[in-house]
Each structure stands twice: as structure tokens, then as C-alpha cells.
Short mmCIF file of C-alpha atoms and ligand atoms in Angstrom, two decimals:
data_model
loop_
_atom_site.label_atom_id
_atom_site.label_comp_id
_atom_site.label_asym_id
_atom_site.label_seq_id
_atom_site.Cartn_x
_atom_site.Cartn_y
_atom_site.Cartn_z
CA UNK A 667 1.99 10.40 -13.36
CA UNK A 668 3.97 11.11 -9.69
CA UNK A 669 3.52 7.81 -7.89
CA UNK A 670 3.10 8.31 -3.81
CA UNK A 671 4.10 6.41 -0.78
CA UNK A 672 1.11 5.42 1.67
CA UNK A 673 1.41 4.77 5.20
CA UNK A 674 -2.06 3.70 7.98
CA UNK A 675 -1.63 3.97 11.32
CA UNK A 676 -4.61 1.90 13.12
CA UNK A 677 -5.28 -1.35 11.26
CA UNK A 678 -9.41 -1.77 12.21
CA UNK A 679 -12.20 -2.85 9.73
CA UNK A 680 -12.36 1.02 8.95
CA UNK A 681 -8.68 0.30 7.82
CA UNK A 682 -8.27 -2.25 6.05
CA UNK A 683 -11.96 -4.24 5.12
CA UNK A 684 -12.28 -5.51 1.79
CA UNK A 685 -15.56 -5.84 0.20
CA UNK A 686 -15.50 -9.14 -2.17
CA UNK A 687 -15.70 -8.94 -5.73
CA UNK A 688 -18.94 -9.55 -7.76
CA UNK A 689 -18.68 -13.20 -8.34
CA UNK A 690 -21.07 -12.92 -11.92
CA UNK A 691 -18.33 -9.88 -12.58
CA UNK A 692 -14.85 -10.66 -12.56
CA UNK A 693 -13.10 -7.75 -13.74
CA UNK A 694 -15.71 -5.39 -12.06
CA UNK A 695 -14.01 -3.95 -8.27
CA UNK A 696 -16.46 -3.17 -5.79
CA UNK A 697 -16.22 0.35 -4.61
CA UNK A 698 -13.40 0.90 -1.78
CA UNK A 699 -15.01 1.17 1.70
CA UNK A 700 -11.91 1.84 3.85
CA UNK A 701 -8.61 3.28 3.62
CA UNK A 702 -6.55 0.34 2.02
CA UNK A 703 -9.40 -0.48 -0.15
CA UNK A 704 -9.30 2.54 -1.66
CA UNK A 705 -5.07 3.48 -1.94
CA UNK A 706 -5.51 -0.38 -3.31
CA UNK A 707 -7.65 1.18 -5.99
CA UNK A 708 -5.53 4.05 -6.63
CA UNK A 709 -3.01 4.14 -9.49
CA UNK A 710 -1.13 7.21 -8.00
CA UNK A 711 -0.28 4.36 -4.51
CA UNK A 712 1.79 2.58 -3.22
CA UNK A 713 1.01 1.53 0.26
CA UNK A 714 4.23 0.93 1.79
CA UNK A 715 3.60 0.92 5.46
CA UNK A 716 0.67 0.24 8.15
CA UNK A 717 1.07 0.50 11.99
CA UNK A 718 -1.06 -1.18 14.45
CA UNK A 719 -0.44 -2.24 18.04
CA UNK A 720 -2.40 -5.78 17.87
CA UNK A 721 -0.53 -8.71 16.10
CA UNK A 722 -4.31 -10.04 15.34
CA UNK A 723 -4.66 -6.97 13.29
CA UNK A 724 -1.10 -7.56 11.19
CA UNK A 725 -3.02 -11.41 10.88
CA UNK A 726 -5.75 -9.83 8.99
CA UNK A 727 -4.04 -7.21 6.91
CA UNK A 728 -1.87 -10.79 5.66
CA UNK A 729 -5.05 -12.68 5.55
CA UNK A 730 -6.30 -9.43 3.41
CA UNK A 731 -4.60 -7.54 1.37
CA UNK A 732 -0.88 -9.78 0.81
CA UNK A 733 -2.42 -10.78 -3.12
CA UNK A 734 -2.24 -6.96 -3.34
CA UNK A 735 -0.20 -5.17 -1.00
CA UNK A 736 3.13 -7.86 -1.38
CA UNK A 737 5.48 -4.94 -0.05
CA UNK A 738 4.22 -3.57 2.42
CA UNK A 739 5.47 -3.21 5.61
CA UNK A 740 4.04 -3.79 9.03
CA UNK A 741 5.08 -1.48 12.10
CA UNK A 742 3.83 -1.58 15.45
CA UNK A 743 5.91 1.51 16.73
CA UNK A 744 4.40 4.15 13.60
CA UNK A 745 7.30 6.83 14.34
CA UNK A 746 9.91 4.07 13.33
CA UNK A 747 7.44 3.71 10.34
CA UNK A 748 7.49 7.33 9.39
CA UNK A 749 11.00 7.46 9.71
CA UNK A 750 11.70 4.20 7.70
CA UNK A 751 8.76 4.37 4.80
CA UNK A 752 9.19 8.50 4.42
CA UNK A 753 5.17 8.19 3.15
CA UNK A 754 4.00 10.64 0.85
CA UNK A 755 0.08 11.23 2.42
CA UNK A 756 -0.79 9.32 5.96
CA UNK A 757 -3.43 7.69 7.56
CA UNK A 758 -4.19 7.96 11.08
CA UNK A 759 -7.37 5.70 12.19
CA UNK A 760 -7.16 5.71 16.07
CA UNK A 761 -9.25 6.25 18.50
CA UNK A 762 -10.74 9.32 18.18
CA UNK A 763 -9.30 10.90 21.62
CA UNK A 764 -5.73 9.50 20.08
CA UNK A 765 -6.32 10.89 16.67
CA UNK A 766 -4.22 14.72 17.96
CA UNK A 767 -0.85 13.08 19.13
CA UNK A 768 -0.51 10.70 16.03
CA UNK A 769 -1.37 14.15 13.61
CA UNK A 770 1.25 16.42 15.10
CA UNK A 771 4.25 14.15 14.93
CA UNK A 772 3.07 12.88 11.78
CA UNK A 773 2.97 16.53 10.52
CA UNK A 774 5.51 16.96 11.86
CA UNK A 775 7.59 14.46 10.26
CA UNK A 776 7.68 15.88 6.34
CA UNK A 777 4.85 13.76 5.46
CA UNK A 778 2.47 16.06 2.03
CA UNK A 779 -0.85 14.95 3.34
CA UNK A 780 -3.09 13.30 5.84
CA UNK A 781 -6.03 11.47 6.45
CA UNK A 782 -8.19 11.50 9.40
CA UNK A 783 -10.76 9.98 10.85
CA UNK A 784 -13.51 11.66 12.05
CA UNK A 785 -14.83 13.38 14.46
CA UNK A 786 -11.39 15.67 14.57
CA UNK A 787 -10.71 15.08 17.69
CA UNK A 788 -12.17 14.89 21.62
CA UNK A 789 -11.24 18.44 22.28
CA UNK A 790 -11.35 21.71 20.98
CA UNK A 791 -7.20 22.22 22.03
CA UNK A 792 -6.87 18.83 20.85
CA UNK A 793 -8.40 20.50 17.47
CA UNK A 794 -6.07 23.71 17.43
CA UNK A 795 -2.21 21.63 18.27
CA UNK A 796 -3.42 19.29 14.43
CA UNK A 797 -4.06 22.45 12.98
CA UNK A 798 -1.00 24.49 13.91
CA UNK A 799 1.19 21.70 12.67
CA UNK A 800 -1.28 21.23 9.29
CA UNK A 801 -0.94 24.59 8.74
CA UNK A 802 2.74 25.86 10.14
CA UNK A 803 4.11 22.36 7.85
CA UNK A 804 1.63 23.09 4.59
CA UNK A 805 0.13 19.64 4.49
CA UNK A 806 -2.88 18.60 3.23
CA UNK A 807 -5.18 17.28 5.47
CA UNK A 808 -8.80 15.82 5.16
CA UNK A 809 -10.97 14.66 8.03
CA UNK A 810 -12.79 11.56 7.10
CA UNK A 811 -16.86 12.64 7.32
CA UNK A 812 -17.59 10.13 3.98
CA UNK A 813 -20.68 11.50 3.39
CA UNK A 814 -19.28 14.67 1.81
CA UNK A 815 -17.65 12.84 -1.01
CA UNK A 816 -21.08 11.42 -2.00
CA UNK A 817 -22.52 13.35 -5.11
CA UNK A 818 -25.74 13.55 -4.19
CA UNK A 819 -25.16 15.84 -1.34
CA UNK A 820 -23.54 17.91 -3.38
CA UNK A 821 -26.75 17.91 -5.75
CA UNK A 822 -28.88 19.02 -2.88
CA UNK A 823 -26.41 22.10 -1.93
CA UNK A 824 -26.66 23.62 -5.15
CA UNK A 825 -29.88 23.15 -5.08
CA UNK A 826 -29.87 25.18 -2.06
CA UNK A 827 -26.90 27.63 -3.30
CA UNK A 828 -28.89 27.98 -6.61
CA UNK A 829 -31.57 29.26 -4.82
CA UNK A 830 -33.25 26.54 -7.05
CA UNK A 831 -36.80 26.28 -5.21
CA UNK A 832 -36.02 29.66 -2.81
CA UNK A 833 -34.10 30.35 0.29
CA UNK A 834 -33.54 26.86 2.57
CA UNK A 835 -35.32 27.70 5.78
CA UNK A 836 -35.10 24.36 7.37
CA UNK A 837 -32.73 21.69 7.20
CA UNK A 838 -33.94 18.76 9.92
CA UNK A 839 -32.07 15.12 10.02
CA UNK A 840 -34.14 12.14 11.56
CA UNK A 841 -31.56 9.37 12.52
CA UNK A 842 -33.24 6.59 14.15
CA UNK A 843 -30.89 3.59 14.41
CA UNK A 844 -29.61 1.01 16.86
CA UNK A 845 -26.01 3.16 16.52
CA UNK A 846 -27.47 6.57 16.83
CA UNK A 847 -24.21 8.02 18.97
CA UNK A 848 -24.08 11.09 18.67
CA UNK A 849 -19.72 11.48 18.41
CA UNK A 850 -19.08 8.30 16.46
CA UNK A 851 -22.23 8.07 13.99
CA UNK A 852 -23.72 11.55 14.71
CA UNK A 853 -20.68 13.62 14.11
CA UNK A 854 -21.94 12.37 9.69
CA UNK A 855 -25.18 14.21 10.63
CA UNK A 856 -23.91 17.49 12.19
CA UNK A 857 -21.31 17.76 9.57
CA UNK A 858 -23.66 17.20 7.04
CA UNK A 859 -26.14 19.98 8.74
CA UNK A 860 -23.24 22.83 8.32
CA UNK A 861 -22.47 21.09 4.92
CA UNK A 862 -26.20 21.63 3.36
CA UNK A 863 -26.74 24.78 5.65
CA UNK A 864 -24.35 26.26 4.00
CA UNK A 865 -22.84 28.17 6.92
CA UNK A 866 -21.43 28.39 10.42
CA UNK A 867 -23.37 27.75 13.02
CA UNK A 868 -24.52 30.73 14.98
CA UNK A 869 -25.87 28.80 18.18
CA UNK A 870 -27.68 25.36 18.91
CA UNK A 871 -29.87 24.33 22.06
CA UNK A 872 -29.19 20.44 22.42
CA UNK A 873 -30.36 17.56 24.12
CA UNK A 874 -28.94 13.83 25.31
CA UNK A 875 -30.45 10.57 25.47
CA UNK A 876 -31.83 10.23 29.17
CA UNK A 877 -29.60 8.45 31.52
CA UNK A 878 -26.86 10.68 29.98
CA UNK A 879 -27.09 13.86 32.37
CA UNK A 880 -23.27 13.78 33.62
CA UNK A 881 -21.60 12.86 30.08
CA UNK A 882 -20.06 16.49 29.60
CA UNK A 883 -16.96 15.32 28.03
CA UNK A 884 -16.59 12.91 25.22
CA UNK A 885 -13.57 10.09 25.99
CA UNK A 886 -13.20 9.26 22.49
CA UNK A 887 -11.98 5.74 23.22
CA UNK A 888 -14.67 3.75 24.03
CA UNK A 889 -14.86 2.29 20.46
CA UNK A 890 -18.33 0.29 18.82
CA UNK A 891 -20.06 0.63 22.65
CA UNK A 892 -23.12 2.02 22.03
CA UNK A 893 -23.82 2.58 25.68
CA UNK A 894 -20.34 4.30 25.97
CA UNK A 895 -22.36 8.12 24.47
CA UNK A 896 -25.79 9.30 24.10
CA UNK A 897 -27.77 10.21 21.02
CA UNK A 898 -29.19 13.49 21.42
CA UNK A 899 -31.43 16.18 19.77
CA UNK A 900 -30.31 19.26 18.95
CA UNK A 901 -31.92 23.38 17.04
CA UNK A 902 -29.15 24.97 15.34
CA UNK A 903 -29.02 28.34 14.09
CA UNK A 904 -26.65 28.90 11.29
CA UNK A 905 -25.30 32.71 10.27
CA UNK A 906 -27.34 32.71 7.09
CA UNK A 907 -30.38 32.22 8.52
CA UNK A 908 -31.35 28.59 8.16
CA UNK A 909 -32.12 26.63 10.91
CA UNK A 910 -31.44 22.63 11.36
CA UNK A 911 -32.87 20.03 13.49
CA UNK A 912 -31.04 17.38 14.47
CA UNK A 913 -33.79 13.81 16.20
CA UNK A 914 -31.39 11.75 17.06
CA UNK A 915 -32.89 7.65 18.47
CA UNK A 916 -31.51 4.17 19.25
CA UNK A 917 -34.07 1.88 18.31
CA UNK A 918 -33.66 -1.25 16.12
CA UNK A 919 -35.12 0.62 12.78
CA UNK A 920 -32.28 1.83 9.91
CA UNK A 921 -33.87 5.16 9.16
CA UNK A 922 -31.23 7.60 8.52
CA UNK A 923 -33.85 10.64 6.81
CA UNK A 924 -32.21 14.44 5.55
CA UNK A 925 -35.56 16.85 4.52
CA UNK A 926 -34.81 20.32 3.59
CA UNK A 927 -37.20 22.77 3.38
CA UNK A 928 -37.24 25.76 0.37
CA UNK A 929 -39.73 28.30 -0.88
CA UNK A 930 -40.98 26.83 -2.92
CA UNK A 931 -40.20 22.84 -2.09
CA UNK A 932 -39.60 20.28 0.40
CA UNK A 933 -37.14 18.18 -1.44
CA UNK A 934 -36.25 14.85 0.87
CA UNK A 935 -33.20 12.18 1.11
CA UNK A 936 -34.06 8.58 2.59
CA UNK A 937 -30.94 7.07 2.67
CA UNK A 938 -32.09 5.84 -1.64
CA UNK A 939 -30.00 6.94 -4.75
CA UNK A 940 -32.78 9.42 -5.14
CA UNK A 941 -33.70 12.88 -3.92
CA UNK A 942 -37.74 13.44 -3.88
CA UNK A 943 -38.19 16.76 -4.32
CA UNK A 944 -42.51 17.71 -3.54
CA UNK A 945 -42.59 21.70 -5.27
CA UNK A 946 -44.29 24.39 -4.91
CA UNK A 947 -46.00 25.86 -8.53
CA UNK A 948 -45.41 29.16 -9.04
CA UNK A 949 -44.78 32.09 -5.95
CA UNK A 950 -46.28 30.53 -3.11
CA UNK A 951 -48.91 33.65 -2.72
CA UNK A 952 -50.35 32.34 -5.91
CA UNK A 953 -49.67 28.27 -5.01
CA UNK A 954 -53.02 27.15 -4.41
CA UNK A 955 -53.35 23.88 -2.16
CA UNK A 956 -53.78 22.00 -4.98
CA UNK A 957 -50.64 22.93 -6.56
CA UNK A 958 -48.71 22.05 -3.71
CA UNK A 959 -47.46 18.39 -3.73
CA UNK A 960 -46.51 17.90 -6.91
CA UNK A 961 -43.31 15.49 -6.91
CA UNK A 962 -40.77 15.14 -9.18
CA UNK A 963 -37.80 13.15 -8.66
CA UNK A 964 -34.38 13.30 -10.03
CA UNK A 965 -31.36 11.49 -10.61
CA UNK A 966 -27.78 12.90 -9.79
CA UNK A 967 -24.70 12.43 -12.40
CA UNK A 968 -22.56 9.66 -11.32
CA UNK A 969 -18.97 10.44 -10.18
CA UNK A 970 -16.00 8.52 -11.45
CA UNK A 971 -15.04 7.87 -7.16
CA UNK A 972 -17.60 8.32 -3.86
CA UNK A 973 -16.28 8.64 -0.48
CA UNK A 974 -13.22 6.25 0.29
CA UNK A 975 -11.64 6.62 -3.11
CA UNK A 976 -12.65 10.39 -3.65
CA UNK A 977 -10.64 11.09 -1.03
CA UNK A 978 -7.70 9.60 -1.77
CA UNK A 979 -8.25 10.76 -5.43
CA UNK A 980 -8.69 14.67 -3.98
CA UNK A 981 -5.76 14.72 -1.66
CA UNK A 982 -3.43 13.34 -4.29
CA UNK A 983 -4.61 16.15 -6.87
CA UNK A 984 -3.77 18.11 -3.98
CA UNK A 985 -0.05 16.69 -4.21
CA UNK A 986 -0.12 17.18 -7.98
CA UNK A 987 -1.35 21.26 -7.91
CA UNK A 988 -0.16 21.91 -4.32
CA UNK A 989 -2.82 22.64 -3.11
CA UNK A 990 -4.78 22.00 0.08
CA UNK A 991 -8.07 20.14 -0.37
CA UNK A 992 -11.81 21.24 -0.32
CA UNK A 993 -13.79 18.85 0.78
CA UNK A 994 -13.23 18.13 4.56
CA UNK A 995 -10.37 20.40 6.16
CA UNK A 996 -9.26 20.49 9.42
CA UNK A 997 -10.96 24.03 9.80
CA UNK A 998 -13.91 22.79 9.33
CA UNK A 999 -14.29 19.60 10.68
CA UNK A 1000 -12.89 21.38 14.17
CA UNK A 1001 -16.56 23.19 13.57
CA UNK A 1002 -18.50 19.97 13.43
CA UNK A 1003 -16.86 19.55 17.02
CA UNK A 1004 -18.16 22.90 18.37
CA UNK A 1005 -21.38 22.08 17.18
CA UNK A 1006 -21.00 18.50 19.32
CA UNK A 1007 -19.65 19.88 22.60
CA UNK A 1008 -21.78 22.78 22.73
CA UNK A 1009 -25.03 20.36 22.19
CA UNK A 1010 -23.40 19.01 25.36
CA UNK A 1011 -22.55 21.87 27.13
CA UNK A 1012 -26.07 23.00 26.55
CA UNK A 1013 -27.87 20.11 28.15
CA UNK A 1014 -25.43 20.42 31.21
CA UNK A 1015 -27.17 23.80 31.23
CA UNK A 1016 -30.85 23.36 31.41
CA UNK A 1017 -31.44 22.38 27.91
CA UNK A 1018 -29.54 26.51 27.55
CA UNK A 1019 -28.79 28.13 24.07
CA UNK A 1020 -24.73 28.18 23.60
CA UNK A 1021 -23.13 30.35 21.05
CA UNK A 1022 -20.87 29.51 18.77
CA UNK A 1023 -17.39 31.15 17.91
N1 NAD B 173 -15.73 6.97 8.39
C1 NAD B 173 -16.08 6.33 8.87
O1 NAD B 173 -17.32 5.28 8.46
C2 NAD B 173 -15.80 5.53 10.22
C3 NAD B 173 -16.27 3.73 11.12
C4 NAD B 173 -15.97 3.11 11.64
C5 NAD B 173 -14.94 3.73 12.76
N2 NAD B 173 -14.16 5.17 12.11
C6 NAD B 173 -13.28 5.88 13.00
O2 NAD B 173 -12.30 5.71 12.50
C7 NAD B 173 -11.73 5.95 13.98
C8 NAD B 173 -11.09 3.96 14.58
O3 NAD B 173 -12.12 3.18 15.22
P1 NAD B 173 -12.17 1.83 15.29
O4 NAD B 173 -13.79 1.80 15.19
O5 NAD B 173 -11.62 0.78 14.05
O6 NAD B 173 -11.04 1.43 16.31
P2 NAD B 173 -10.67 0.72 16.82
O7 NAD B 173 -10.06 0.55 18.32
O8 NAD B 173 -11.27 -0.69 16.30
O9 NAD B 173 -9.54 0.14 15.79
C9 NAD B 173 -8.26 1.54 16.62
C10 NAD B 173 -7.28 0.54 15.81
O10 NAD B 173 -6.08 1.58 16.40
C11 NAD B 173 -4.72 0.96 16.96
N3 NAD B 173 -4.12 1.57 18.03
C12 NAD B 173 -4.39 2.54 18.34
N4 NAD B 173 -3.55 3.37 19.24
C13 NAD B 173 -2.08 3.62 17.84
C14 NAD B 173 -1.61 3.22 18.02
N5 NAD B 173 -0.83 4.52 18.81
N6 NAD B 173 -0.27 3.53 17.01
C15 NAD B 173 -0.95 2.08 16.07
N7 NAD B 173 -1.83 1.50 15.87
C16 NAD B 173 -2.93 2.43 16.61
C17 NAD B 173 -5.83 -0.26 17.53
O11 NAD B 173 -4.41 -0.76 17.85
C18 NAD B 173 -6.59 -0.77 16.82
O12 NAD B 173 -6.09 -2.14 16.08
C19 NAD B 173 -11.86 6.56 15.00
O13 NAD B 173 -11.58 7.58 14.77
C20 NAD B 173 -13.68 6.25 14.05
O14 NAD B 173 -14.61 7.11 15.22
C21 NAD B 173 -14.44 5.91 10.93
#
């Protein structure tokens, strides 16, 4: 079994959180929900280095992970870490406006894999130079739109691809919650619209939250501050004819629902581990009102890993086999960013239809 050296740049919560083990199941590890936890859980990975600029981040690492990663060396200069440790895989978990320079330098340093946080960058020019550097160096890079590694979404996309209920016509995503921020959190939703529609976006009409009329550029350095960016509503047409609505409202709810309208069914994902299908028995032309609304609930098979651990599994597979990961490559993440930026442009132009390349 080939072993790989990993290193992380940026030591915040999503980088190094550690979930508590259930006390009643001492032998069972919780599914990792951070980069450092995922590296700890993968048998082919050794975490050799971790880098941040803040002493408090090192203190957190030492308090949280020393029992599991006793030999990980800490750095405050990522270039020095790359030169000393020569890692195979590097995580980039810095604020969004600081992904690009670091990814380009990491790609040029001889690594084989990069796991970059989302959104890929704050501008398309930055995304392009990241893509150029990773492709020129043959690096397998994946962007952390983590819903792409959740089995439920693959089960639903299979319904789309297999035309189980006819053609997909419309996807509606509703995000009513306090952190309904279009880039920080909404990027997951916009990315999932592209994944489920299974096509590239053709055009979008967008509107931003009241009070953000001058918001024509995402700075990406606002961190967790909810007021630093707007929520957004968007109406998207995809190149295969599928339409999508994204409706975001900053409110005290915790509601994230995705509904898909097919010829013969409405499929609903409400955040619980089930897919609810309201289907029509028979072709629409003969369906009676009584037949509409027949409901079934389907489960989905569990995977050995989802989200963060699945990202690492996929990167390790890419390195083992010399292929690049396919679930969230940088070119796909660039499309998601282009959609978010087009919503800003649409709003600035009085909710005009903005064409995507
Ligand atoms: N996948 C998810 O669900 C999820 C959740 C939260 C955050 N994120 C993403 O993770 C990234 C980080 O977000 P955050 O809220 O944790 O940011 P943050 O600002 O809280 O933390 C970033 C850390 O990076 C460090 N840093 C900055 N520049 C550095 C450099 N040059 N070298 C080394 N360290 C450096 C900072 O000191 C800080 O500790 C963002 O891209 C964000 O969108 C993803």
C-alpha cells in the first residue's frame, strides 16, 4: 500500500475540527468533518506539516491532534513547509481571496494532489491561473464542494440520468437560514444545481438581498461575517433546457430544501437522509388527478466515506492510479464561480439576463 505525505495550509475550524467519539461506542470513529480529521482517518496518509500565521491556531492543533499526529511539524511559512516536507497532497484552507497564489505556488512545487476549499477563487482570472498551473504540472486538484461526495445527491442524479421519471424540467433550491450568504455557503447550492441539472449553465437572471446594490465584487476576505455578503435569488437556464431557481433568505430558520420536477414525479430532498418522491402512475396524458401524488420514499446505499473522507479517498485513488479526480475538478468549480459572478452582474444591470460562456 503506497503511503502519501499530506500537509495543510490554514488551520481554522474546517481545517482541524475533531468530532467527539460517541462515549457509548468507544471503538467507533465519527465521520471526519475537517481536513486534518480526514487525513487522520485515511490509512495511506501521514500528515507531515501544518501551516498558519497565528500562534493560536498552533495551540489548537497541539491541544486537539497531538495524540493522533505526533510528528506533524508546524510552520508559519508555507513555502518553507513545501521545501522541507515535500508533501504529495496539500490542502489550501485559507480565506477565499488567498486560494489562488497559494494553489499556483503549491502546484509549481512538485506536489501530486491539491484539495482546495470552496469557492475556488474570487475572480475568474484567479481561477484560470490556478487551472493553468495544476494542468501544466499534472496535479490532481479537487475543490471542496462537499455535497458532491454525498451519496444522496448521486442517487438523485442517477434518477436524472436514467430518466426514471422522464425528463428533469426544473430544480428549485430554497435556503432559508442565518448564513444564507451567496458565496460562502451559496456556492454549495449553485454548484449542486449544476451537478443535478447535469449540464453547463447557459444564462442566469439574478437579484441580490436588499441593501447590496453596490456589491459588484466578492472580496472573499469577510470570513464568517454574515453582513459581508448578500443572499441572492437566481433563475438559471442550463444548456440541456433544465431550469433552476435558487431562493436564499437570511432568516432564523435552518431550511435547505431541493425539489426536482420531472415529467412524472416531484422529488424532494429536505436535508433528512431520505429522498421523497411524489410520482404520477402512468404517462402524464392518462394520469388522473387521483393518481397524482402517489408517494414513495427511497433510501440510498451507504458509502464507506462521504464528504471530507471521500475527498481524501478520491485524491489517494487519483495518485494511486495516475488519474485526476472527477467529482469536483477546478474547471467545474470555475463554472460555479462564473455563475455566482453572473448573478452579481445581472443585479448590477437591473436583473438582466447574463449569458455564460
Ligand atoms: N467546506 C466547508 O463547508 C467550509 C466551511 C467553512 C469554511 N470553508 C472554506 O475554508 C476556507 C477558510 O475559511 P475559514 O472561515 O476557516 O477562514 P478563517 O479566516 O477563519 O481561517 C483561515 C486561516 O488561514 C490562515 N492563513 C491565511 N493566510 C495564510 C497563509 N498565507 N499561510 C498560512 N495560513 C494562512 C489564517 O491565519 C487563518 O487561521 C475558505 O475558503 C472557506 O470558504 C469551507
